[in-house]
Short mmCIF file of C-alpha atoms in Angstrom, two decimals:
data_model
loop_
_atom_site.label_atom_id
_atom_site.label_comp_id
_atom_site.label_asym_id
_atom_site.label_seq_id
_atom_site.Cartn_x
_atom_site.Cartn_y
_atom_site.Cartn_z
CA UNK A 3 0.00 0.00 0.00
CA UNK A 4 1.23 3.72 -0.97
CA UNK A 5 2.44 5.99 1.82
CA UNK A 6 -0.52 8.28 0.98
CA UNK A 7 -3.32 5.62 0.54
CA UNK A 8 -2.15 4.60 4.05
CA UNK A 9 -2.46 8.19 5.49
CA UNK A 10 -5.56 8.57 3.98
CA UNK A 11 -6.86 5.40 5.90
CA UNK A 12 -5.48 6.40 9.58
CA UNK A 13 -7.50 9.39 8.68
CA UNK A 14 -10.99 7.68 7.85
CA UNK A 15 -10.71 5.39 10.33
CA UNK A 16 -10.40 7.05 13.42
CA UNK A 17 -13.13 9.40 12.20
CA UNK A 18 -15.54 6.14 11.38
CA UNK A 19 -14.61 4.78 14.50
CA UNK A 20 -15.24 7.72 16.81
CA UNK A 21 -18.58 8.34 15.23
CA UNK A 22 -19.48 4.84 15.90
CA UNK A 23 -18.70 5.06 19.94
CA UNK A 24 -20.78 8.19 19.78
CA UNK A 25 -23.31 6.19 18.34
CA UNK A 26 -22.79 3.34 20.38
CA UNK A 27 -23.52 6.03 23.65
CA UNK A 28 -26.46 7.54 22.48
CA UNK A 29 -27.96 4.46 21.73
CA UNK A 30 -27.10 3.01 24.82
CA UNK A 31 -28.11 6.36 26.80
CA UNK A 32 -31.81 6.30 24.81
CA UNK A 33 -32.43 2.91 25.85
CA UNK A 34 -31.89 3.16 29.11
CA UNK A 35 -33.98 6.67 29.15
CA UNK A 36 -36.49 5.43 27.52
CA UNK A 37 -36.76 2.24 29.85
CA UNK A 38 -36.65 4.91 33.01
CA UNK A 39 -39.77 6.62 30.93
CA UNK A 40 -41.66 3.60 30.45
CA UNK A 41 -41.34 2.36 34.04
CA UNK A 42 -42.80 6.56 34.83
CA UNK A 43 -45.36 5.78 32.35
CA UNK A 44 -46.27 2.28 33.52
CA UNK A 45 -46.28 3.39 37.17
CA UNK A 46 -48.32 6.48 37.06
CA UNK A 47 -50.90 5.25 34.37
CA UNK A 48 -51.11 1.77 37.00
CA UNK A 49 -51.40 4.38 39.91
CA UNK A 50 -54.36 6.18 38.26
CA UNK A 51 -56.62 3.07 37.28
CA UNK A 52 -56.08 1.92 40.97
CA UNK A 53 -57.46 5.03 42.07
CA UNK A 54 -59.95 4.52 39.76
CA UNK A 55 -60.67 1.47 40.81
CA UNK A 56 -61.13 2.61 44.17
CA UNK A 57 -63.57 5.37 43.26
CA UNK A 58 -65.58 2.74 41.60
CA UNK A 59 -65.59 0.19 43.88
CA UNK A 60 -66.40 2.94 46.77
CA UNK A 61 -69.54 4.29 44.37
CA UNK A 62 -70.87 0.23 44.44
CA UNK A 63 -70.48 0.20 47.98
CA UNK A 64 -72.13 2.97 48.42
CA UNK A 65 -74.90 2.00 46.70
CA UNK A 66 -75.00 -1.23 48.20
CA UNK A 67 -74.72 0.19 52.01
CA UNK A 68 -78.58 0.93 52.68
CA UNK A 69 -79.58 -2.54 51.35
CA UNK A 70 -76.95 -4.44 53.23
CA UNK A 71 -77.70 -2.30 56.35
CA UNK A 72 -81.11 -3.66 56.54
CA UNK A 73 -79.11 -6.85 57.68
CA UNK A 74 -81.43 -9.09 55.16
CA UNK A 75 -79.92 -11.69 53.40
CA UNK A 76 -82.78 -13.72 51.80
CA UNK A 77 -82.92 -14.20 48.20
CA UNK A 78 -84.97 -11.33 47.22
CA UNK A 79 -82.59 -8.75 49.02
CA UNK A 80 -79.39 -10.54 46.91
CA UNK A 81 -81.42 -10.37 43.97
CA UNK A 82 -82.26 -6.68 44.29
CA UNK A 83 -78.76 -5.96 45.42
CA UNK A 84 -77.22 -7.74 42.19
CA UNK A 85 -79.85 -6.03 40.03
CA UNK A 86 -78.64 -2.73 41.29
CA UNK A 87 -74.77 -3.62 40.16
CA UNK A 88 -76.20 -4.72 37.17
CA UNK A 89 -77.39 -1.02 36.30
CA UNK A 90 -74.19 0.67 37.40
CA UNK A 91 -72.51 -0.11 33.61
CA UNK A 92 -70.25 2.47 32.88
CA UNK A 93 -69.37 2.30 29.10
CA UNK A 94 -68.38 -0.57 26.37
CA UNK A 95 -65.82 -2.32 28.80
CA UNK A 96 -66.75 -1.11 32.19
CA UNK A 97 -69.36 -3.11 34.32
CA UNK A 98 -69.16 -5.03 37.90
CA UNK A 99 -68.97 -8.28 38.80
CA UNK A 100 -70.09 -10.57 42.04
CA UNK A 101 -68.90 -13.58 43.22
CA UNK A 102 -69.71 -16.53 46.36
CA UNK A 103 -66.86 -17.31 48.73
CA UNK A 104 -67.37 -20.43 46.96
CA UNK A 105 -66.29 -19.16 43.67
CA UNK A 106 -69.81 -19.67 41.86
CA UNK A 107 -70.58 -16.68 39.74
CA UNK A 108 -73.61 -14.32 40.39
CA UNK A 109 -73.11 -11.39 38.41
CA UNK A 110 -71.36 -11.22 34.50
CA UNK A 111 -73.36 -8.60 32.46
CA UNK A 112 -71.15 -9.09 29.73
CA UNK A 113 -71.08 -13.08 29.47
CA UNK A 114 -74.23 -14.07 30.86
CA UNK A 115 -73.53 -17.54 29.94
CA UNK A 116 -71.28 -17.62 33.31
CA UNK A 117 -74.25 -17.14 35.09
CA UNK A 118 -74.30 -19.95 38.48
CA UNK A 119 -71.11 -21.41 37.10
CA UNK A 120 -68.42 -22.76 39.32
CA UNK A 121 -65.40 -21.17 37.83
CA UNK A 122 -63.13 -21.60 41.29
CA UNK A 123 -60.51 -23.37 39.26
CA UNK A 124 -60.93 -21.24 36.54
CA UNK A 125 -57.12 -19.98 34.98
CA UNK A 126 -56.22 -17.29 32.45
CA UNK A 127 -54.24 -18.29 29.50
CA UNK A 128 -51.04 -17.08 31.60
CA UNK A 129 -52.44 -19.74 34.30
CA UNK A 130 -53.40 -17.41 36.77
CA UNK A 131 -56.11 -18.59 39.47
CA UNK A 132 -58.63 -15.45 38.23
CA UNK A 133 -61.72 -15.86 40.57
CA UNK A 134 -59.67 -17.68 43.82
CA UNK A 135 -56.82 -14.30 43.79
CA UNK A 136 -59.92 -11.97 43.76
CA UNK A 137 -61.97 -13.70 46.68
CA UNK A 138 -58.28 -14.02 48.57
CA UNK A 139 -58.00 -10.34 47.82
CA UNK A 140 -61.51 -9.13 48.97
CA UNK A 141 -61.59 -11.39 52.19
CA UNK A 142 -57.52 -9.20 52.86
CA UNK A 143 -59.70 -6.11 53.17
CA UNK A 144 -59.72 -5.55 49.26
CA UNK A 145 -56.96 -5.99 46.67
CA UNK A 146 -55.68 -5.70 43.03
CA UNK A 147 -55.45 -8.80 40.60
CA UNK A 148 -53.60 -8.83 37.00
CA UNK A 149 -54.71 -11.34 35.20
CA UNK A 150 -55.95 -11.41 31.45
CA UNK A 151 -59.64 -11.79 29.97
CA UNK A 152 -61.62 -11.13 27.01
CA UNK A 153 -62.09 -7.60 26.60
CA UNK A 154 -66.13 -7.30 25.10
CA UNK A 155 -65.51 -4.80 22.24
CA UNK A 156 -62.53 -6.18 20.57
CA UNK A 157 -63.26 -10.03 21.81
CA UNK A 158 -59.46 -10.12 22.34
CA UNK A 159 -57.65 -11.45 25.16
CA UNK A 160 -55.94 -8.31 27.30
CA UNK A 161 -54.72 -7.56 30.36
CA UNK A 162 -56.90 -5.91 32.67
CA UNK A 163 -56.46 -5.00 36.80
CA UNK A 164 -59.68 -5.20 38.73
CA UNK A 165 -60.03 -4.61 42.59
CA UNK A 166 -62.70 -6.89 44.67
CA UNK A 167 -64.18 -6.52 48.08
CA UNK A 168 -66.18 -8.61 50.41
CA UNK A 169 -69.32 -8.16 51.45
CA UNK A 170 -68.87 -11.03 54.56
CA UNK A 171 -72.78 -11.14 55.62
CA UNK A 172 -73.98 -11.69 52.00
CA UNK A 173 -71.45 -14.11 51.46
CA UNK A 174 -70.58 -12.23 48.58
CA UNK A 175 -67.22 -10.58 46.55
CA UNK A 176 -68.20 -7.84 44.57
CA UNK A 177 -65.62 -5.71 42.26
CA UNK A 178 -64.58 -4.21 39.09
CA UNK A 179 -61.93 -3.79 36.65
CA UNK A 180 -60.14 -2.28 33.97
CA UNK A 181 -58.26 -3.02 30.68
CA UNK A 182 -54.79 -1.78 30.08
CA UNK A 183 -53.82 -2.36 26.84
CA UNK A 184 -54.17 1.63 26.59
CA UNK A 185 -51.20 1.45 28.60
CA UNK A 186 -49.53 -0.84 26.11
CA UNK A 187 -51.00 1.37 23.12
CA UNK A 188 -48.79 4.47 25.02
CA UNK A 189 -45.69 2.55 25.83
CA UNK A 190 -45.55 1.18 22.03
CA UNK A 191 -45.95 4.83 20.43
CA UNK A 192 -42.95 6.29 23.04
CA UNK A 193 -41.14 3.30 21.67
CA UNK A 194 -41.71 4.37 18.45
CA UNK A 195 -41.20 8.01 19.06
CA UNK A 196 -37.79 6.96 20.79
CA UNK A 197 -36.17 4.80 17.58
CA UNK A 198 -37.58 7.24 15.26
CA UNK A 199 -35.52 10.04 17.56
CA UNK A 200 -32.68 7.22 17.42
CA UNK A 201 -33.24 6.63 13.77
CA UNK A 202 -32.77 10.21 13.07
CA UNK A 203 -29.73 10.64 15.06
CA UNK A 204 -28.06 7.96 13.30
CA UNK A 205 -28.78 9.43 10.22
CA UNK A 206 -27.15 12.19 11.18
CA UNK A 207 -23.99 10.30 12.36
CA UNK A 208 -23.90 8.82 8.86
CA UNK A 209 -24.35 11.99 7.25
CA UNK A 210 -21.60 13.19 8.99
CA UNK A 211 -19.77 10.46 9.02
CA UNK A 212 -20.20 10.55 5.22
CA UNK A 213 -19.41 14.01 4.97
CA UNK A 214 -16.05 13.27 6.88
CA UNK A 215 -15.32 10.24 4.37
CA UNK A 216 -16.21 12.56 1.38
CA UNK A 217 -14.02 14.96 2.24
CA UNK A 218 -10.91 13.53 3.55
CA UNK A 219 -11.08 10.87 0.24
CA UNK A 220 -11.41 14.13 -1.62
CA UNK A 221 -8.79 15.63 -0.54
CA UNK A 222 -7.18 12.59 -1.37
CA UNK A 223 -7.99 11.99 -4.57
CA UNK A 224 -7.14 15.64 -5.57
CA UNK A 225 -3.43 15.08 -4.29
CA UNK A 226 -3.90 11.84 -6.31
CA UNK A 227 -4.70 13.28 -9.89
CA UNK A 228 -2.11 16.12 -9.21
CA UNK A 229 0.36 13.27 -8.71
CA UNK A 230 -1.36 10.91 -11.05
CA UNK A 231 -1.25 13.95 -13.71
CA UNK A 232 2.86 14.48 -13.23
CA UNK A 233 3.47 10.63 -13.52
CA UNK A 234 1.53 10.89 -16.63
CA UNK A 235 3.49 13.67 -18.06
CA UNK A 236 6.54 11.60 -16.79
CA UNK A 237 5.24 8.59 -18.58
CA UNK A 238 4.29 10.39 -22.01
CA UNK A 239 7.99 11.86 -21.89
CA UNK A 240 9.52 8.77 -21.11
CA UNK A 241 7.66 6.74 -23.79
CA UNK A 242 8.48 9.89 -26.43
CA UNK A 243 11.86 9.50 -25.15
CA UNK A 244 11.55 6.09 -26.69
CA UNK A 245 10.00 6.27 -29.28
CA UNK A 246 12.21 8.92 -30.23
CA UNK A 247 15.35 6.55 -29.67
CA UNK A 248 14.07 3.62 -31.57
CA UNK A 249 13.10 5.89 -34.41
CA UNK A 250 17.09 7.49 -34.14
CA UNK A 251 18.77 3.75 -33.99
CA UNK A 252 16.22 3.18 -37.07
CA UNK A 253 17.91 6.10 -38.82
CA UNK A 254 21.17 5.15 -38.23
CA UNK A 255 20.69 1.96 -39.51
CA UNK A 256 19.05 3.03 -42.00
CA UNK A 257 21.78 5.66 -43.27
CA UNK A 258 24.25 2.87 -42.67
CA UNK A 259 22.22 0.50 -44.49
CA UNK A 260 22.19 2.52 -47.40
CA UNK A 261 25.44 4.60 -47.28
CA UNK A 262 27.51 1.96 -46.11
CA UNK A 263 26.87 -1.48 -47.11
CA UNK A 264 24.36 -0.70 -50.04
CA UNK A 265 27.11 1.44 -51.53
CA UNK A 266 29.86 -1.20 -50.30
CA UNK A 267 27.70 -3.93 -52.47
CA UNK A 268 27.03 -1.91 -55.35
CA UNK A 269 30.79 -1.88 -55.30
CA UNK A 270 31.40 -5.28 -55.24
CA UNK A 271 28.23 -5.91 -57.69
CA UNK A 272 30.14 -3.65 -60.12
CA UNK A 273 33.47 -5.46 -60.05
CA UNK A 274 31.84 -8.85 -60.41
CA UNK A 275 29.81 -7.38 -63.62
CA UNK A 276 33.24 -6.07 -65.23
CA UNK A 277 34.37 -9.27 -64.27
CA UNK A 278 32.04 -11.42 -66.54
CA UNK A 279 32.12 -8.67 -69.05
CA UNK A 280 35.54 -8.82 -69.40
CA UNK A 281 35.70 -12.76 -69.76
CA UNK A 282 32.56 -12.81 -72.42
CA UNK A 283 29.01 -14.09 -71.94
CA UNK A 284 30.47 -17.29 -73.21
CA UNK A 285 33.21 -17.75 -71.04
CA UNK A 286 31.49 -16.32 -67.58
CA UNK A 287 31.06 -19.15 -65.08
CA UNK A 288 27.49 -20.38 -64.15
CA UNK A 289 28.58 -19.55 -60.40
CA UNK A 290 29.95 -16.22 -61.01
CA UNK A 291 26.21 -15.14 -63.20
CA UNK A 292 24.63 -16.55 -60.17
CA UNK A 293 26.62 -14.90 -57.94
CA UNK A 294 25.64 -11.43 -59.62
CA UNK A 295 22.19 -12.15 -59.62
CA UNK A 296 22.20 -13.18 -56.00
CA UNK A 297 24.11 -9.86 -55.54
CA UNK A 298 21.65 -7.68 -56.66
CA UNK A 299 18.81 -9.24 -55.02
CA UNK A 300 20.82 -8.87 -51.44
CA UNK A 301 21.82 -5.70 -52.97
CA UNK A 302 17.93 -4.97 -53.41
CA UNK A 303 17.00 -6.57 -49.84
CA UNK A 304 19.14 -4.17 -48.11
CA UNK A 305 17.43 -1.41 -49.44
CA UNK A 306 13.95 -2.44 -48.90
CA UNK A 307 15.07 -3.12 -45.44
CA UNK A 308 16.76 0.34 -45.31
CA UNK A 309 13.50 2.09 -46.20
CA UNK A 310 11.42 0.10 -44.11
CA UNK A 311 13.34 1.01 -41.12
CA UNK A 312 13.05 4.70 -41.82
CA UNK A 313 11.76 5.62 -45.68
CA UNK A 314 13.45 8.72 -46.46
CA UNK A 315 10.16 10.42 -48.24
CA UNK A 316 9.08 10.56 -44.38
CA UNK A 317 11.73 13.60 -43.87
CA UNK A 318 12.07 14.56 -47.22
CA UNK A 319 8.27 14.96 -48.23
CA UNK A 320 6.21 14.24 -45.31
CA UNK A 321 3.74 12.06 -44.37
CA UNK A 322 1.42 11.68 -47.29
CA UNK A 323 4.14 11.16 -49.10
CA UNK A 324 5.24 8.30 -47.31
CA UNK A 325 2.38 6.96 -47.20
CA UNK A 326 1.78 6.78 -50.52
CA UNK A 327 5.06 5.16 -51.27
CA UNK A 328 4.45 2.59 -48.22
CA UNK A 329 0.28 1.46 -49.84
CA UNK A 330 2.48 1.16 -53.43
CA UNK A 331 4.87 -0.99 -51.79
CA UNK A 332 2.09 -3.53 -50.16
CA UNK A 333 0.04 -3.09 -53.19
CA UNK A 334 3.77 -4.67 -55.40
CA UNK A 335 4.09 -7.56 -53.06
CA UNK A 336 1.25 -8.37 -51.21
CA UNK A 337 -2.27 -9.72 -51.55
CA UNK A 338 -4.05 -6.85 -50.32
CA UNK A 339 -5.19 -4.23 -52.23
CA UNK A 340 -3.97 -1.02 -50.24
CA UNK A 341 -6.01 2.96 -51.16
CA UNK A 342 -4.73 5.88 -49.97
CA UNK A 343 -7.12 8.86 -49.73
CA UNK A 344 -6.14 11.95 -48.00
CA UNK A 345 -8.84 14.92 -47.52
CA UNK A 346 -7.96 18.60 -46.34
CA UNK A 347 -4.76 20.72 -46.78
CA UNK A 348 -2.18 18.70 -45.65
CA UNK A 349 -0.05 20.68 -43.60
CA UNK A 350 3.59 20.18 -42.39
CA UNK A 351 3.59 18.04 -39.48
CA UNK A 352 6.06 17.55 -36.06
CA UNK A 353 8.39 15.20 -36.90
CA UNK A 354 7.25 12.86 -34.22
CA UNK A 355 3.24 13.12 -35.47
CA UNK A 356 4.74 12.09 -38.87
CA UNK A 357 7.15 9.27 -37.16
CA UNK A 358 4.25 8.47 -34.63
CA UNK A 359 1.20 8.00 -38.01
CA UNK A 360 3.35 6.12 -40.61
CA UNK A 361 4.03 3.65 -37.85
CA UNK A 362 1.04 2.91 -36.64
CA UNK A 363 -0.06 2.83 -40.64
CA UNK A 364 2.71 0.09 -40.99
CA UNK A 365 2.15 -1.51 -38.18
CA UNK A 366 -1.55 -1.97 -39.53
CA UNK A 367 -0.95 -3.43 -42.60
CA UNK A 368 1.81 -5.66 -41.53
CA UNK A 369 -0.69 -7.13 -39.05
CA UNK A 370 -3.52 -7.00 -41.44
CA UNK A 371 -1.31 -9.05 -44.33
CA UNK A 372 -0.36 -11.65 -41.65
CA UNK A 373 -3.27 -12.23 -39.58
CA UNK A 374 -6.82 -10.37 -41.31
CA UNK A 375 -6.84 -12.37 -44.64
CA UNK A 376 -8.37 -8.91 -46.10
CA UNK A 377 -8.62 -8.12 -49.82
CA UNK A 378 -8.83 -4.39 -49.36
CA UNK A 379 -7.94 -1.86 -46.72
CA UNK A 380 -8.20 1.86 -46.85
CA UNK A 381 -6.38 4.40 -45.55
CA UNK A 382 -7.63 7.56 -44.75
CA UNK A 383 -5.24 10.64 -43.30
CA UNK A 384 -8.07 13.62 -42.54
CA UNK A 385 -6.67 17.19 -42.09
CA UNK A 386 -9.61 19.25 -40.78
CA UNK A 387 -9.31 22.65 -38.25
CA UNK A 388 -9.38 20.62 -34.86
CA UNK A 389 -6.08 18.54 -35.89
CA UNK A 390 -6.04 15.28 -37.79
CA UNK A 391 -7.64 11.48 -38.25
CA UNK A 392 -5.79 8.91 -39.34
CA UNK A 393 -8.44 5.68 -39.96
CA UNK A 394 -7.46 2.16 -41.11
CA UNK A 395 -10.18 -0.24 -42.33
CA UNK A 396 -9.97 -3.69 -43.65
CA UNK A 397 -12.43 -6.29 -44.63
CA UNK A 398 -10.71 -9.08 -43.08
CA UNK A 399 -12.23 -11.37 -40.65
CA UNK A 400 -11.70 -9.34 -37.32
CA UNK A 401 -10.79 -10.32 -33.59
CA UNK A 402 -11.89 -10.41 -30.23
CA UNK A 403 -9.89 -6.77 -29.45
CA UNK A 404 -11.25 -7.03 -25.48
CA UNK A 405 -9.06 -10.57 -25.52
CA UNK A 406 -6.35 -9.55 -27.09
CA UNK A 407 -5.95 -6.74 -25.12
CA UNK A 408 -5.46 -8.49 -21.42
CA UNK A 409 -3.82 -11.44 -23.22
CA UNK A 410 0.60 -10.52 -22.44
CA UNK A 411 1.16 -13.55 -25.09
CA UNK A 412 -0.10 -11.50 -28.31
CA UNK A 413 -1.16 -8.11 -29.35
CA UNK A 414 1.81 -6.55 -28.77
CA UNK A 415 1.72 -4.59 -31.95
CA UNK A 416 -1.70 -2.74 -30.89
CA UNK A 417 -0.19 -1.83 -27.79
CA UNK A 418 2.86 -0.22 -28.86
CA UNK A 419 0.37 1.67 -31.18
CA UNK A 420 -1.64 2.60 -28.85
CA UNK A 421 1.11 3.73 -26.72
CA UNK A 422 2.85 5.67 -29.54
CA UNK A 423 0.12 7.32 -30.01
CA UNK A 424 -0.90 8.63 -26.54
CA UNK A 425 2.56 9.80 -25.97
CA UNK A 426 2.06 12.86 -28.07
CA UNK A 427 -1.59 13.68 -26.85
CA UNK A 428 -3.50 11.76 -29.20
CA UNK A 429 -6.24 8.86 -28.61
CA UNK A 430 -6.28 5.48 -30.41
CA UNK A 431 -9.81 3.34 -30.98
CA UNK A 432 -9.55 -0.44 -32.66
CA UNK A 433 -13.38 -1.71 -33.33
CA UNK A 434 -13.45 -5.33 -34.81
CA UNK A 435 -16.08 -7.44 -36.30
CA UNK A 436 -16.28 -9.96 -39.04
CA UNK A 437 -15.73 -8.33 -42.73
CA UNK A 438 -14.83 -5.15 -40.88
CA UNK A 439 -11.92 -3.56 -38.66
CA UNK A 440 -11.56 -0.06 -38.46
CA UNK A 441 -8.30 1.67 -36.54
CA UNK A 442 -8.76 4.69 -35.37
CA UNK A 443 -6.24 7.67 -34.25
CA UNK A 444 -7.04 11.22 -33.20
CA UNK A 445 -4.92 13.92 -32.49
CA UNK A 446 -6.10 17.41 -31.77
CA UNK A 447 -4.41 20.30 -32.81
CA UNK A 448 -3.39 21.68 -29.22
CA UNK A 449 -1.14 18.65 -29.43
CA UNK A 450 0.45 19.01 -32.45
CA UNK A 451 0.76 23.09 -31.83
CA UNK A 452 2.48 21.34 -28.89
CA UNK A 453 5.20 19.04 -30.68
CA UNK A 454 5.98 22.27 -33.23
CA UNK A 455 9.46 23.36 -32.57
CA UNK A 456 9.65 26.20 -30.80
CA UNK A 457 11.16 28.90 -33.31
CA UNK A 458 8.11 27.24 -35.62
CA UNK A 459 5.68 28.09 -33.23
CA UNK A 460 7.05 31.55 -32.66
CA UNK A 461 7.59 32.54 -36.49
CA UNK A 462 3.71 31.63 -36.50
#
């Protein structure tokens, strides 16, 4: 890992992990505030239905207290008193109930079929004893039971608190109760109120947090296209550098090529020829007329390998002109039927634009004689106001270009194109199909204004 990739992670990371303690707090400090408010809740709503309770318990008693101070306790003085708890319904849920010590139900105005049943060993589905807590609660002096029972409007099971008393002549428990799943209802919104709070506050966090990440990784990648942009500089000069090497130890050779051993073999060519002229036609050896003729073609060899390595037309007379005398040279030998065309006003070009294009042109064909198995191919060198397009299109068979771009075995060729071509500011496209491949490079005028020499540029 870089130096400045790692600085750039001890910099997220402490701020990702600091905003996740802080999280980690709140969170844990809203829980345990909202548990403290839901046991204030709980508590004071519980408070306030006992006190209800009371209140409504007290009213039946005091209802009750003129009967049950006649001291009568035959049937029709029950009856009447039942009758009179009967009417004291207060609402969908509320109503009183009445009980023997025995655990045989009197009074139910909401499930009449309970009516004279013996529900002492009756359990709620959480197995509490219902009716034997109440009577052990009234015959204390009056208590509270929890327990859980059908609630009559929703026919639900919920959890209600009722408070019974004793009424010891009558042989009787009377009491009421209420349902709390209001109290449930209230805890479950401050719940929700609480991780919507905590919700937003982590949103927040990761906004933040996000923020942070944004901006120290942009910070970081601006540092990294400033360096990324010298090292590309660095890298274009370098690979100029190059290319500018390989195209001088082409020159050399070529000059030596052809002012050196061309001239020493034209020499020797000469001599031989003088030679056999000298000694007749019908006196020159077979060997010695071979020799000549194997002579010249080395002779001729050399010289096709001297302009191949750097065609003097290319400093001479520029690049159209070279490429016209390189499509005349494929079109002599080869199976492929090379066309130049050439549209604008061809103006004089940077030496390395001109070295740069006739490679890549050569490069083409060579690969398009070897591997395409094209008929025709057309070169086309555009001169228009923005800079220049140089497009190469053959009718061969194509190739995968995706897998012969990540494959280090072949394509080669294409990359040192491609390469050649970026160096000096330009952009290079290959699109391949079946009957059609089309190369494609672009360079814009900035770049060539660029490459111009510089008393060029300033006599301009």
């Amino acid at each position: 890992m870089r130096p400045r990739s790692k600085f750039l992670l001890l910099a997220i990371l402490p701020l990702l992990l600091t905003l996740a303690l802080i999280a980690l707090a709140m969170h844990r400090q809203q829980q345990d505030l909202l548990r403290r408010e839901r046991q204030v809740i709980e508590s004071a709503t519980i408070a306030a239905k006992e006190a209800e309770l009371l209140h409504l318990v007290g009213m039946a008693r005091s209802v009750l207290t003129p009967l049950y101070d006649t001291r009568r306790d035959d049937a029709q003085t029950l009856h009447q008193a039942l009758r009179l708890l009967a009417e004291m319904d207060y609402g969908i849920d509320g109503y009183f109930f009445a009980f023997d010590t025995g655990g045989r139900n009197l009074l139910h105005p909401r499930q009449p079929e309970l009516q004279d049943q013996d529900l002492w060993e009756l359990r709620d589905a959480a197995g509490v004893p219902v009716i034997r807590d109440l009577i052990a609660r009234a015959h204390e002096g009056g208590g509270f039971v929890r327990y859980l029972w059908d609630k009559p409007s929703t026919r639900t099971t919920t959890p209600k608190l009722a408070y019974a008393v004793s009424l010891p002549r009558w042989n009787m428990v009377i009491g009421t109760g209420v349902y709390l799943d209001d109290i449930q209802a209230t805890l479950d919104r401050l719940d929700a109120q609480v991780d919507e709070n905590v919700s937003t506050t982590m949103w927040w966090l990761a906004a933040i947090a996000l923020l942070g990440v944004v901006l120290i990784g942009g910070s970081g990648m601006l540092l990294n296209l400033s360096d990324a942009r010298v090292a590309d500089a660095k890298l274009r000069n370098l690979a100029r550098q190059v290319v500018k090497s390989q195209e001088d130890e082409r020159a050399h050779l070529s000059r030596e090529l052809h002012d050196s051993t061309s001239q020493t073999l034209v020499s020797i060519k000469l001599l031989l020829e003088s030679a056999a002229s000298q000694l007749g036609r019908e006196q020159t050896p077979a060997a010695l007329q071979r020799a000549i003729q194997r002579l010249g073609d080395a002779l001729h060899e050399v010289r096709r390998i001297s302009h191949r390595l750097r065609p003097a037309e290319l400093d001479t007379l520029g690049l159209p002109a070279a490429l016209d005398d390189l499509a005349e040279e494929f079109n002599q030998h080869g199976r492929v039927r090379v066309v130049l065309r050439l549209w604008g006003e061809a103006d004089p070009l940077p030496d390395e634009v001109n070295t740069v294009l006739f490679r890549v042109v050569q490069e083409s064909l060579t690969n398009i004689e070897k591997h395409a198995g094209a008929t025709r191919v057309q070169v086309r060198l555009i001169f228009h106001a923005g800079g220049l397009r140089l497009r190469i299109v053959d009718d061969g068979i194509g190739f995968d270009v995706p897998a012969i771009r990540v494959d280090p075995r072949r394509g080669i060729g294409l990359r040192n194109m491609r390469e050649r071509v970026e160096s000096i500011g330009g952009t290079f496209t290959i699109d391949s199909r079946p009957g059609r491949t089309a190369v494609l490079a672009i360079l814009p005028g900035e770049a060539i204004a660029r490459l111009q020499p510089a008393l060029q540029r300033h006599a301009a």
